[in-house]
Amino acid sequence: MEGPGEYSPDKSSERWDLVEVVDASGADVGKLTDTITNNRRESIEVKNENLELQNWSDLPGDLLELIFSHLTLADNIRASAVCKRWHSVATAVRVMNQSSWLMYFPKFGNWYELYDPVRRKTYSLELPELSGSRLCYTKDGWLLLYRPTSHQMFFFNPFTREVINLPGFEMTYQIVAFSCAPTSPGCVLFTIKHVTPLIVAISTCHPGDEEWTTVNYQNRLPFVSSIWNKLVFCNGLFCCLSLTGWLGVFDPAECTWSVLAVPPPKCPENFFAKNWWKGKFMTEHEGDILVIYTCSSENPIIFKLDRTLMEWRKMKTLDGVTVFASFLSSHSKTDLPGIMRNSVYFSKVRFYGKRCVSYSLDNSRYYPRNQCHDWGEQEPFENIWIEPPKDFSSFM
C-alpha cells in the first residue's frame, strides 16, 4: 500500500515516459514543420519545372488558329515547320488567296477608305480622279465608274491610279458589269434595261471602241430590268437576276439573250418585307451561280443554280468558300483564314471599324452576334468589295 506522499516508481516512470513523449512530440512537430516546408518547396519546384516544360506548342488550338490566321504566307510556312501540331494548325488556316477589301465612297471630299477584314485595318487613299463619279462595278482590282453630268464612263485602278476611258453612254441605272480586267483583250461591258416586259435593250462595249452597241431582244418570259437587278459574268455569259428572281442570260460571243425557264428561288414570306430588294446578292464560284437572300429577322438563305435540273437548290454549306457580298457586285474566295471560311461577309463594319458583319454557315449565326441587318438602313452605292494588290504598301 502506498500512503499519501509516498513515491511510486511506476508513476514516476509514467511521468518520465510522458515527459519523453512530450519532448519527442515537440521534436516531431519541428520535424513535421520542416517536412511541410520542404514539401511545399518541392511542390513549387515541380510546378515551376512543369511550367518550364510547357512551350508554345501547348497553346490551345483555337488560340493557335487565331494567331496563325494573322500571319503572312511566308511566316505561316515558317511556323508550320516548328512541330507536327503547329503544322496541322498552320496549314488549316494558311492563306493562299488574299481577302477582298471593302472600299468606302465618301459623300464629300476625295478621301476613300479601304477596310481589310483579315487584319481589321483601315487604309485611306486620296483619289481626286473620282470626283463627281458614281460607283458601278468592280472586278480584278478595277473600278467601273460613271459621271452622270457628262455621261462619261471609265475604268479606274485605285492602287495604280491608271485610268481607261470609255465611250460616252447615258445610263438609266447604275446596273452594268464587265467580264474581266480592262487590260485583258477579252474584256467586254454589259448593261440592260427593259423597253417593255417582253423586250429588253442590251448595250455592250469593249475598251478601245468608239461607241456602245445597243440591240433590242425579245423575251420568252416577262423580264423587268431595274436598279435592283444583279449582274455577274460566269462561264462566258452575263447573268442578270431580275427584281422578282428570274434569271436572264446574255452570250456576248453569240449576241444571244434568253430568260431561263427556272422559277425564282423560294423564300419565306417574311423575306419580302420592307427593303427586301436591298438585301439580295449574287456571285459566281467555279461556274456556279450563287444567290443570297437576307432578312433583318432571319438568317440568310443561299441558293445555287442546279444547271442539270434547272432549279435553285438551297445550300447548307459553302464548302469552305468565302463570299464577299455588296450591293453592286459580289465575289467569292477560297483558301482564306480558317475563321473566314464557309461564311458570307457583308459590306457593313461595326464597332468603329473593328469588325465586319459576317454570317457563318458552320455556326448558323451572325458575327458580331445579333447583327441581323436591315439593308434599308444602308445606302447601297456607298461601298463595294475590291481585290487589293498583293503588296499594298508599295502603293501608299
Short mmCIF file of C-alpha atoms in Angstrom, two decimals:
data_model
loop_
_atom_site.label_atom_id
_atom_site.label_comp_id
_atom_site.label_asym_id
_atom_site.label_seq_id
_atom_site.Cartn_x
_atom_site.Cartn_y
_atom_site.Cartn_z
CA MET A 1 0.00 0.00 0.00
CA GLU A 2 1.12 3.42 -0.77
CA GLY A 3 0.37 6.23 1.53
CA PRO A 4 -0.06 9.87 0.73
CA GLY A 5 3.18 11.48 -0.42
CA GLU A 6 4.86 8.17 -0.93
CA TYR A 7 6.95 7.82 -4.05
CA SER A 8 5.79 5.36 -6.64
CA PRO A 9 8.40 4.26 -9.10
CA ASP A 10 5.72 3.19 -11.59
CA LYS A 11 4.03 6.57 -11.61
CA SER A 12 7.37 8.28 -11.77
CA SER A 13 8.16 6.15 -14.75
CA GLU A 14 4.84 7.05 -16.29
CA ARG A 15 5.51 10.75 -15.76
CA TRP A 16 9.01 10.35 -17.16
CA ASP A 17 7.62 8.48 -20.12
CA LEU A 18 5.06 11.22 -20.60
CA VAL A 19 7.78 13.85 -20.50
CA GLU A 20 9.74 11.85 -23.02
CA VAL A 21 6.65 11.59 -25.20
CA VAL A 22 6.01 15.33 -24.94
CA ASP A 23 9.62 16.06 -25.72
CA ALA A 24 9.54 13.62 -28.57
CA SER A 25 6.31 15.18 -29.84
CA GLY A 26 7.91 18.59 -29.78
CA ALA A 27 10.77 17.27 -31.82
CA ASP A 28 8.33 15.56 -34.20
CA VAL A 29 6.38 18.80 -34.61
CA GLY A 30 9.55 20.55 -35.58
CA LYS A 31 10.40 17.80 -38.00
CA LEU A 32 6.84 17.87 -39.34
CA THR A 33 7.06 21.64 -39.92
CA ASP A 34 10.32 21.16 -41.77
CA THR A 35 8.77 18.37 -43.79
CA ILE A 36 5.74 20.50 -44.78
CA THR A 37 8.01 23.39 -45.76
CA ASN A 38 10.18 21.07 -47.81
CA ASN A 39 7.13 19.51 -49.46
CA ARG A 40 5.79 22.94 -50.39
CA ARG A 41 9.16 23.94 -51.78
CA GLU A 42 9.35 20.70 -53.75
CA SER A 43 5.75 21.24 -54.99
CA ILE A 44 6.60 24.74 -56.16
CA GLU A 45 9.76 23.44 -57.82
CA VAL A 46 7.70 20.73 -59.57
CA LYS A 47 5.17 23.33 -60.75
CA ASN A 48 7.99 25.55 -61.98
CA GLU A 49 9.54 22.58 -63.75
CA ASN A 50 6.16 21.82 -65.34
CA LEU A 51 5.82 25.43 -66.42
CA GLU A 52 9.32 25.29 -67.85
CA LEU A 53 8.42 22.11 -69.69
CA GLN A 54 5.37 23.84 -71.26
CA ASN A 55 6.05 25.65 -74.53
CA TRP A 56 4.27 27.45 -77.34
CA SER A 57 3.15 24.17 -78.88
CA ASP A 58 0.94 23.59 -75.81
CA LEU A 59 -1.27 26.61 -76.59
CA PRO A 60 -4.96 25.78 -77.17
CA GLY A 61 -5.83 25.02 -80.78
CA ASP A 62 -8.31 27.90 -81.07
CA LEU A 63 -5.68 30.38 -79.88
CA LEU A 64 -3.07 28.99 -82.28
CA GLU A 65 -5.55 29.24 -85.13
CA LEU A 66 -6.30 32.87 -84.26
CA ILE A 67 -2.57 33.72 -84.13
CA PHE A 68 -1.67 31.87 -87.34
CA SER A 69 -4.59 33.38 -89.24
CA HIS A 70 -2.92 36.80 -88.91
CA LEU A 71 0.45 35.66 -90.25
CA THR A 72 1.68 36.32 -93.76
CA LEU A 73 2.06 33.29 -96.03
CA ALA A 74 5.85 33.24 -95.52
CA ASP A 75 5.53 33.37 -91.71
CA ASN A 76 2.79 30.74 -91.78
CA ILE A 77 5.09 28.35 -93.66
CA ARG A 78 7.88 29.00 -91.14
CA ALA A 79 5.53 28.35 -88.21
CA SER A 80 4.34 25.10 -89.76
CA ALA A 81 7.91 23.75 -89.58
CA VAL A 82 8.10 24.03 -85.75
CA CYS A 83 6.27 20.81 -84.86
CA LYS A 84 3.55 18.47 -86.07
CA ARG A 85 0.82 20.24 -84.10
CA TRP A 86 1.76 23.66 -85.42
CA HIS A 87 1.99 22.22 -88.92
CA SER A 88 -1.58 20.94 -88.78
CA VAL A 89 -2.98 24.24 -87.44
CA ALA A 90 -0.88 26.43 -89.76
CA THR A 91 -1.88 24.53 -92.89
CA ALA A 92 -5.56 24.63 -91.83
CA VAL A 93 -5.59 28.45 -91.78
CA ARG A 94 -2.96 29.11 -94.43
CA VAL A 95 -3.97 31.99 -96.68
CA MET A 96 -3.23 31.21 -100.30
CA ASN A 97 -5.62 33.88 -101.54
CA GLN A 98 -5.94 37.45 -100.37
CA SER A 99 -9.18 38.65 -98.86
CA SER A 100 -11.24 41.27 -100.66
CA TRP A 101 -11.24 44.73 -99.11
CA LEU A 102 -14.23 46.96 -98.55
CA MET A 103 -13.91 50.34 -100.27
CA TYR A 104 -15.96 53.28 -98.99
CA PHE A 105 -17.00 56.21 -101.15
CA PRO A 106 -17.32 59.49 -99.22
CA LYS A 107 -20.30 61.78 -99.58
CA PHE A 108 -17.91 64.72 -99.66
CA GLY A 109 -14.20 65.11 -100.36
CA ASN A 110 -11.61 62.91 -102.08
CA TRP A 111 -10.52 60.61 -99.25
CA TYR A 112 -11.52 56.98 -99.70
CA GLU A 113 -11.23 54.28 -97.06
CA LEU A 114 -10.32 50.62 -97.64
CA TYR A 115 -11.03 48.09 -94.91
CA ASP A 116 -9.06 44.83 -94.60
CA PRO A 117 -11.28 42.28 -92.74
CA VAL A 118 -8.36 39.93 -92.04
CA ARG A 119 -6.18 42.38 -90.13
CA ARG A 120 -9.11 44.67 -89.28
CA LYS A 121 -7.22 47.68 -90.53
CA THR A 122 -8.45 50.69 -92.48
CA TYR A 123 -6.33 52.47 -95.08
CA SER A 124 -7.00 55.86 -96.62
CA LEU A 125 -6.34 56.99 -100.18
CA GLU A 126 -6.82 60.44 -101.68
CA LEU A 127 -8.35 59.96 -105.13
CA PRO A 128 -9.33 63.28 -106.73
CA GLU A 129 -9.69 61.42 -110.05
CA LEU A 130 -13.03 60.05 -108.82
CA SER A 131 -14.60 63.41 -108.06
CA GLY A 132 -18.21 63.63 -109.31
CA SER A 133 -18.39 59.95 -110.28
CA ARG A 134 -20.74 57.17 -109.25
CA LEU A 135 -19.73 53.63 -108.45
CA CYS A 136 -20.99 50.91 -110.82
CA TYR A 137 -18.99 47.67 -110.54
CA THR A 138 -15.66 46.14 -109.58
CA LYS A 139 -13.65 43.13 -110.71
CA ASP A 140 -9.98 42.09 -110.67
CA GLY A 141 -9.00 45.19 -108.72
CA TRP A 142 -10.62 47.64 -111.19
CA LEU A 143 -13.49 50.02 -110.57
CA LEU A 144 -16.07 50.94 -113.20
CA LEU A 145 -17.45 54.45 -112.68
CA TYR A 146 -19.91 56.82 -114.29
CA ARG A 147 -20.22 60.61 -114.33
CA PRO A 148 -23.92 61.45 -114.81
CA THR A 149 -23.32 65.10 -115.71
CA SER A 150 -21.13 64.26 -118.72
CA HIS A 151 -22.32 60.65 -119.32
CA GLN A 152 -18.67 59.65 -119.12
CA MET A 153 -17.84 56.08 -118.13
CA PHE A 154 -14.33 54.97 -117.22
CA PHE A 155 -12.23 52.28 -115.53
CA PHE A 156 -10.01 53.22 -112.62
CA ASN A 157 -7.47 51.22 -110.64
CA PRO A 158 -7.23 52.87 -107.19
CA PHE A 159 -3.89 51.24 -106.46
CA THR A 160 -2.01 52.10 -109.66
CA ARG A 161 -4.13 55.23 -110.42
CA GLU A 162 -4.48 54.04 -114.03
CA VAL A 163 -7.50 55.38 -115.96
CA ILE A 164 -9.10 53.81 -119.05
CA ASN A 165 -11.79 55.97 -120.64
CA LEU A 166 -14.80 54.53 -122.43
CA PRO A 167 -17.23 56.00 -124.98
CA GLY A 168 -19.94 58.23 -123.54
CA PHE A 169 -23.16 56.47 -122.64
CA GLU A 170 -26.34 57.65 -120.96
CA MET A 171 -27.08 55.22 -118.15
CA THR A 172 -30.65 54.74 -116.97
CA TYR A 173 -29.45 52.69 -113.99
CA GLN A 174 -26.06 52.01 -112.43
CA ILE A 175 -26.50 48.36 -113.40
CA VAL A 176 -23.53 47.47 -115.57
CA ALA A 177 -20.87 44.77 -115.41
CA PHE A 178 -17.67 43.75 -117.17
CA SER A 179 -16.17 40.35 -117.84
CA CYS A 180 -12.54 40.79 -116.74
CA ALA A 181 -9.83 43.40 -116.20
CA PRO A 182 -9.94 46.10 -118.92
CA THR A 183 -6.27 45.41 -119.65
CA SER A 184 -7.25 41.91 -120.85
CA PRO A 185 -8.04 41.50 -124.57
CA GLY A 186 -11.39 39.77 -123.92
CA CYS A 187 -12.88 42.47 -121.73
CA VAL A 188 -16.49 43.37 -122.57
CA LEU A 189 -19.02 45.57 -120.75
CA PHE A 190 -22.72 44.78 -120.47
CA THR A 191 -25.79 46.70 -119.38
CA ILE A 192 -29.50 46.07 -119.80
CA LYS A 193 -32.81 47.90 -119.49
CA HIS A 194 -36.32 46.82 -120.40
CA VAL A 195 -38.28 48.57 -123.15
CA THR A 196 -41.43 46.58 -122.36
CA PRO A 197 -41.87 43.47 -120.18
CA LEU A 198 -41.23 41.40 -123.33
CA ILE A 199 -38.45 43.49 -124.88
CA VAL A 200 -35.05 44.45 -123.40
CA ALA A 201 -32.33 46.72 -124.78
CA ILE A 202 -28.83 45.32 -124.25
CA SER A 203 -25.77 47.52 -124.70
CA THR A 204 -22.19 46.28 -124.96
CA CYS A 205 -18.78 47.84 -125.37
CA HIS A 206 -15.11 46.83 -125.46
CA PRO A 207 -12.27 49.05 -124.21
CA GLY A 208 -11.00 50.90 -127.27
CA ASP A 209 -14.40 51.03 -129.00
CA GLU A 210 -15.60 54.41 -130.20
CA GLU A 211 -19.22 53.79 -129.21
CA TRP A 212 -21.57 51.38 -127.48
CA THR A 213 -23.62 48.83 -129.42
CA THR A 214 -27.29 48.55 -128.45
CA VAL A 215 -29.64 45.80 -129.67
CA ASN A 216 -33.24 45.02 -128.67
CA TYR A 217 -34.10 41.44 -127.74
CA GLN A 218 -37.44 39.75 -127.17
CA ASN A 219 -38.18 37.71 -124.05
CA ARG A 220 -39.98 34.41 -123.96
CA LEU A 221 -40.86 35.23 -120.35
CA PRO A 222 -41.54 38.63 -118.76
CA PHE A 223 -38.30 40.25 -117.56
CA VAL A 224 -38.34 43.70 -115.98
CA SER A 225 -34.98 45.39 -115.57
CA SER A 226 -34.46 47.81 -112.68
CA ILE A 227 -31.80 49.30 -110.47
CA TRP A 228 -32.22 46.29 -108.17
CA ASN A 229 -31.05 43.75 -110.76
CA LYS A 230 -27.90 41.72 -110.06
CA LEU A 231 -25.21 41.05 -112.67
CA VAL A 232 -22.38 38.54 -112.78
CA PHE A 233 -20.15 37.13 -115.54
CA CYS A 234 -19.98 33.32 -115.40
CA ASN A 235 -18.86 30.68 -117.91
CA GLY A 236 -18.54 33.28 -120.65
CA LEU A 237 -22.09 34.55 -120.07
CA PHE A 238 -23.57 37.62 -118.40
CA CYS A 239 -26.25 36.51 -115.95
CA CYS A 240 -28.85 39.02 -114.82
CA LEU A 241 -31.16 38.34 -111.87
CA SER A 242 -34.33 40.44 -112.01
CA LEU A 243 -36.08 42.01 -109.04
CA THR A 244 -38.59 39.16 -108.99
CA GLY A 245 -35.95 36.42 -109.22
CA TRP A 246 -35.97 35.47 -112.93
CA LEU A 247 -32.57 34.83 -114.49
CA GLY A 248 -31.69 36.21 -117.92
CA VAL A 249 -28.55 35.13 -119.78
CA PHE A 250 -26.61 37.03 -122.47
CA ASP A 251 -23.90 35.42 -124.59
CA PRO A 252 -21.54 38.22 -125.78
CA ALA A 253 -19.82 35.92 -128.26
CA GLU A 254 -23.05 34.82 -129.97
CA CYS A 255 -25.02 38.00 -129.14
CA THR A 256 -27.97 35.97 -127.86
CA TRP A 257 -30.32 36.64 -124.96
CA SER A 258 -32.78 34.36 -123.17
CA VAL A 259 -34.72 34.22 -119.92
CA LEU A 260 -34.30 30.80 -118.31
CA ALA A 261 -37.45 28.85 -117.50
CA VAL A 262 -36.28 28.44 -113.91
CA PRO A 263 -38.77 29.50 -111.21
CA PRO A 264 -37.34 32.11 -108.82
CA PRO A 265 -35.77 30.93 -105.54
CA LYS A 266 -38.35 30.17 -102.86
CA CYS A 267 -38.01 32.24 -99.71
CA PRO A 268 -40.29 32.54 -96.67
CA GLU A 269 -42.83 35.35 -96.87
CA ASN A 270 -41.07 37.44 -94.22
CA PHE A 271 -38.06 37.75 -96.53
CA PHE A 272 -40.16 40.03 -98.71
CA ALA A 273 -40.75 42.65 -96.06
CA LYS A 274 -39.70 46.29 -96.26
CA ASN A 275 -36.48 46.92 -98.26
CA TRP A 276 -36.06 43.22 -99.07
CA TRP A 277 -34.70 44.01 -102.53
CA LYS A 278 -31.67 45.70 -100.98
CA GLY A 279 -30.69 42.51 -99.16
CA LYS A 280 -30.27 40.33 -102.24
CA PHE A 281 -26.82 39.43 -103.62
CA MET A 282 -25.45 37.32 -106.46
CA THR A 283 -22.00 35.96 -107.29
CA GLU A 284 -20.39 33.01 -109.01
CA HIS A 285 -17.92 30.36 -107.91
CA GLU A 286 -16.19 27.97 -110.31
CA GLY A 287 -19.04 28.22 -112.80
CA ASP A 288 -21.89 28.05 -110.27
CA ILE A 289 -24.33 30.92 -109.71
CA LEU A 290 -24.97 31.72 -106.04
CA VAL A 291 -27.80 33.95 -104.81
CA ILE A 292 -28.07 35.19 -101.23
CA TYR A 293 -31.30 36.45 -99.69
CA THR A 294 -31.20 38.23 -96.32
CA CYS A 295 -33.85 39.30 -93.86
CA SER A 296 -33.41 41.54 -90.83
CA SER A 297 -35.08 39.00 -88.54
CA GLU A 298 -33.78 35.74 -90.05
CA ASN A 299 -30.53 34.05 -91.03
CA PRO A 300 -29.54 34.40 -94.71
CA ILE A 301 -30.63 31.81 -97.27
CA ILE A 302 -28.18 30.82 -100.02
CA PHE A 303 -29.24 29.21 -103.30
CA LYS A 304 -27.18 27.62 -106.06
CA LEU A 305 -28.47 27.14 -109.58
CA ASP A 306 -28.59 23.43 -110.44
CA ARG A 307 -27.91 23.57 -114.17
CA THR A 308 -28.83 19.91 -114.64
CA LEU A 309 -32.25 20.06 -113.00
CA MET A 310 -32.65 23.77 -113.85
CA GLU A 311 -33.79 24.71 -110.37
CA TRP A 312 -32.50 26.72 -107.41
CA ARG A 313 -31.15 24.48 -104.66
CA LYS A 314 -30.84 25.70 -101.07
CA MET A 315 -27.30 25.34 -99.71
CA LYS A 316 -26.39 24.28 -96.18
CA THR A 317 -22.67 24.83 -96.69
CA LEU A 318 -20.33 26.77 -98.96
CA ASP A 319 -17.70 24.03 -98.69
CA GLY A 320 -15.09 26.41 -97.33
CA VAL A 321 -15.80 29.23 -99.79
CA THR A 322 -15.98 32.82 -98.53
CA VAL A 323 -18.43 35.19 -100.21
CA PHE A 324 -17.96 38.97 -100.08
CA ALA A 325 -21.39 40.46 -100.72
CA SER A 326 -22.08 44.05 -101.68
CA PHE A 327 -24.99 45.62 -103.50
CA LEU A 328 -23.32 46.37 -106.86
CA SER A 329 -21.02 43.35 -107.12
CA SER A 330 -20.04 40.35 -105.01
CA HIS A 331 -17.05 37.99 -105.04
CA SER A 332 -16.16 34.50 -103.86
CA LYS A 333 -12.81 33.33 -102.49
CA THR A 334 -11.18 30.11 -101.36
CA ASP A 335 -8.17 29.39 -99.13
CA LEU A 336 -8.72 32.27 -96.73
CA PRO A 337 -8.04 32.07 -92.96
CA GLY A 338 -9.96 29.27 -91.26
CA ILE A 339 -12.19 31.64 -89.30
CA MET A 340 -13.36 33.27 -92.56
CA ARG A 341 -14.23 30.11 -94.46
CA ASN A 342 -17.77 28.93 -95.15
CA SER A 343 -19.00 32.44 -94.42
CA VAL A 344 -20.60 35.45 -96.07
CA TYR A 345 -19.00 38.85 -95.41
CA PHE A 346 -21.34 41.77 -95.87
CA SER A 347 -20.48 45.36 -96.74
CA LYS A 348 -21.01 46.65 -93.23
CA VAL A 349 -18.44 47.30 -90.49
CA ARG A 350 -19.39 47.60 -86.83
CA PHE A 351 -17.66 48.66 -83.62
CA TYR A 352 -15.90 51.70 -85.02
CA GLY A 353 -14.33 49.85 -87.91
CA LYS A 354 -13.08 46.91 -85.86
CA ARG A 355 -15.38 44.14 -87.04
CA CYS A 356 -17.01 43.34 -90.38
CA VAL A 357 -20.51 41.88 -90.22
CA SER A 358 -20.42 38.27 -91.39
CA TYR A 359 -22.54 35.14 -91.28
CA SER A 360 -21.05 31.71 -90.56
CA LEU A 361 -22.79 28.70 -92.09
CA ASP A 362 -20.83 26.43 -89.73
CA ASN A 363 -22.28 28.10 -86.64
CA SER A 364 -25.55 29.36 -88.17
CA ARG A 365 -25.12 32.83 -86.70
CA TYR A 366 -24.00 36.36 -87.42
CA TYR A 367 -20.74 37.83 -86.17
CA PRO A 368 -20.82 40.01 -84.15
CA ARG A 369 -23.81 38.37 -82.52
CA ASN A 370 -27.29 39.81 -83.15
CA GLN A 371 -26.14 41.73 -86.21
CA CYS A 372 -29.03 40.77 -88.50
CA HIS A 373 -29.03 43.82 -90.70
CA ASP A 374 -31.82 45.82 -92.28
CA TRP A 375 -30.29 46.80 -95.60
CA GLY A 376 -32.86 49.54 -95.94
CA GLU A 377 -30.81 51.50 -93.41
CA GLN A 378 -27.78 51.49 -95.67
CA GLU A 379 -27.07 53.46 -98.84
CA PRO A 380 -26.41 50.71 -101.43
CA PHE A 381 -23.93 52.74 -103.50
CA GLU A 382 -21.64 53.84 -100.70
CA ASN A 383 -19.23 50.89 -100.71
CA ILE A 384 -18.06 47.85 -102.66
CA TRP A 385 -15.69 44.90 -102.24
CA ILE A 386 -12.48 45.17 -104.29
CA GLU A 387 -9.44 42.97 -104.88
CA PRO A 388 -6.32 44.58 -103.38
CA PRO A 389 -2.77 44.07 -104.73
CA LYS A 390 -0.53 41.54 -103.02
CA ASP A 391 1.74 44.27 -101.69
CA PHE A 392 -0.42 47.23 -100.85
CA SER A 393 2.41 49.07 -99.04
CA SER A 394 4.09 49.91 -102.35
CA PHE A 395 1.04 51.96 -103.37
CA MET A 396 0.85 54.04 -100.19
#
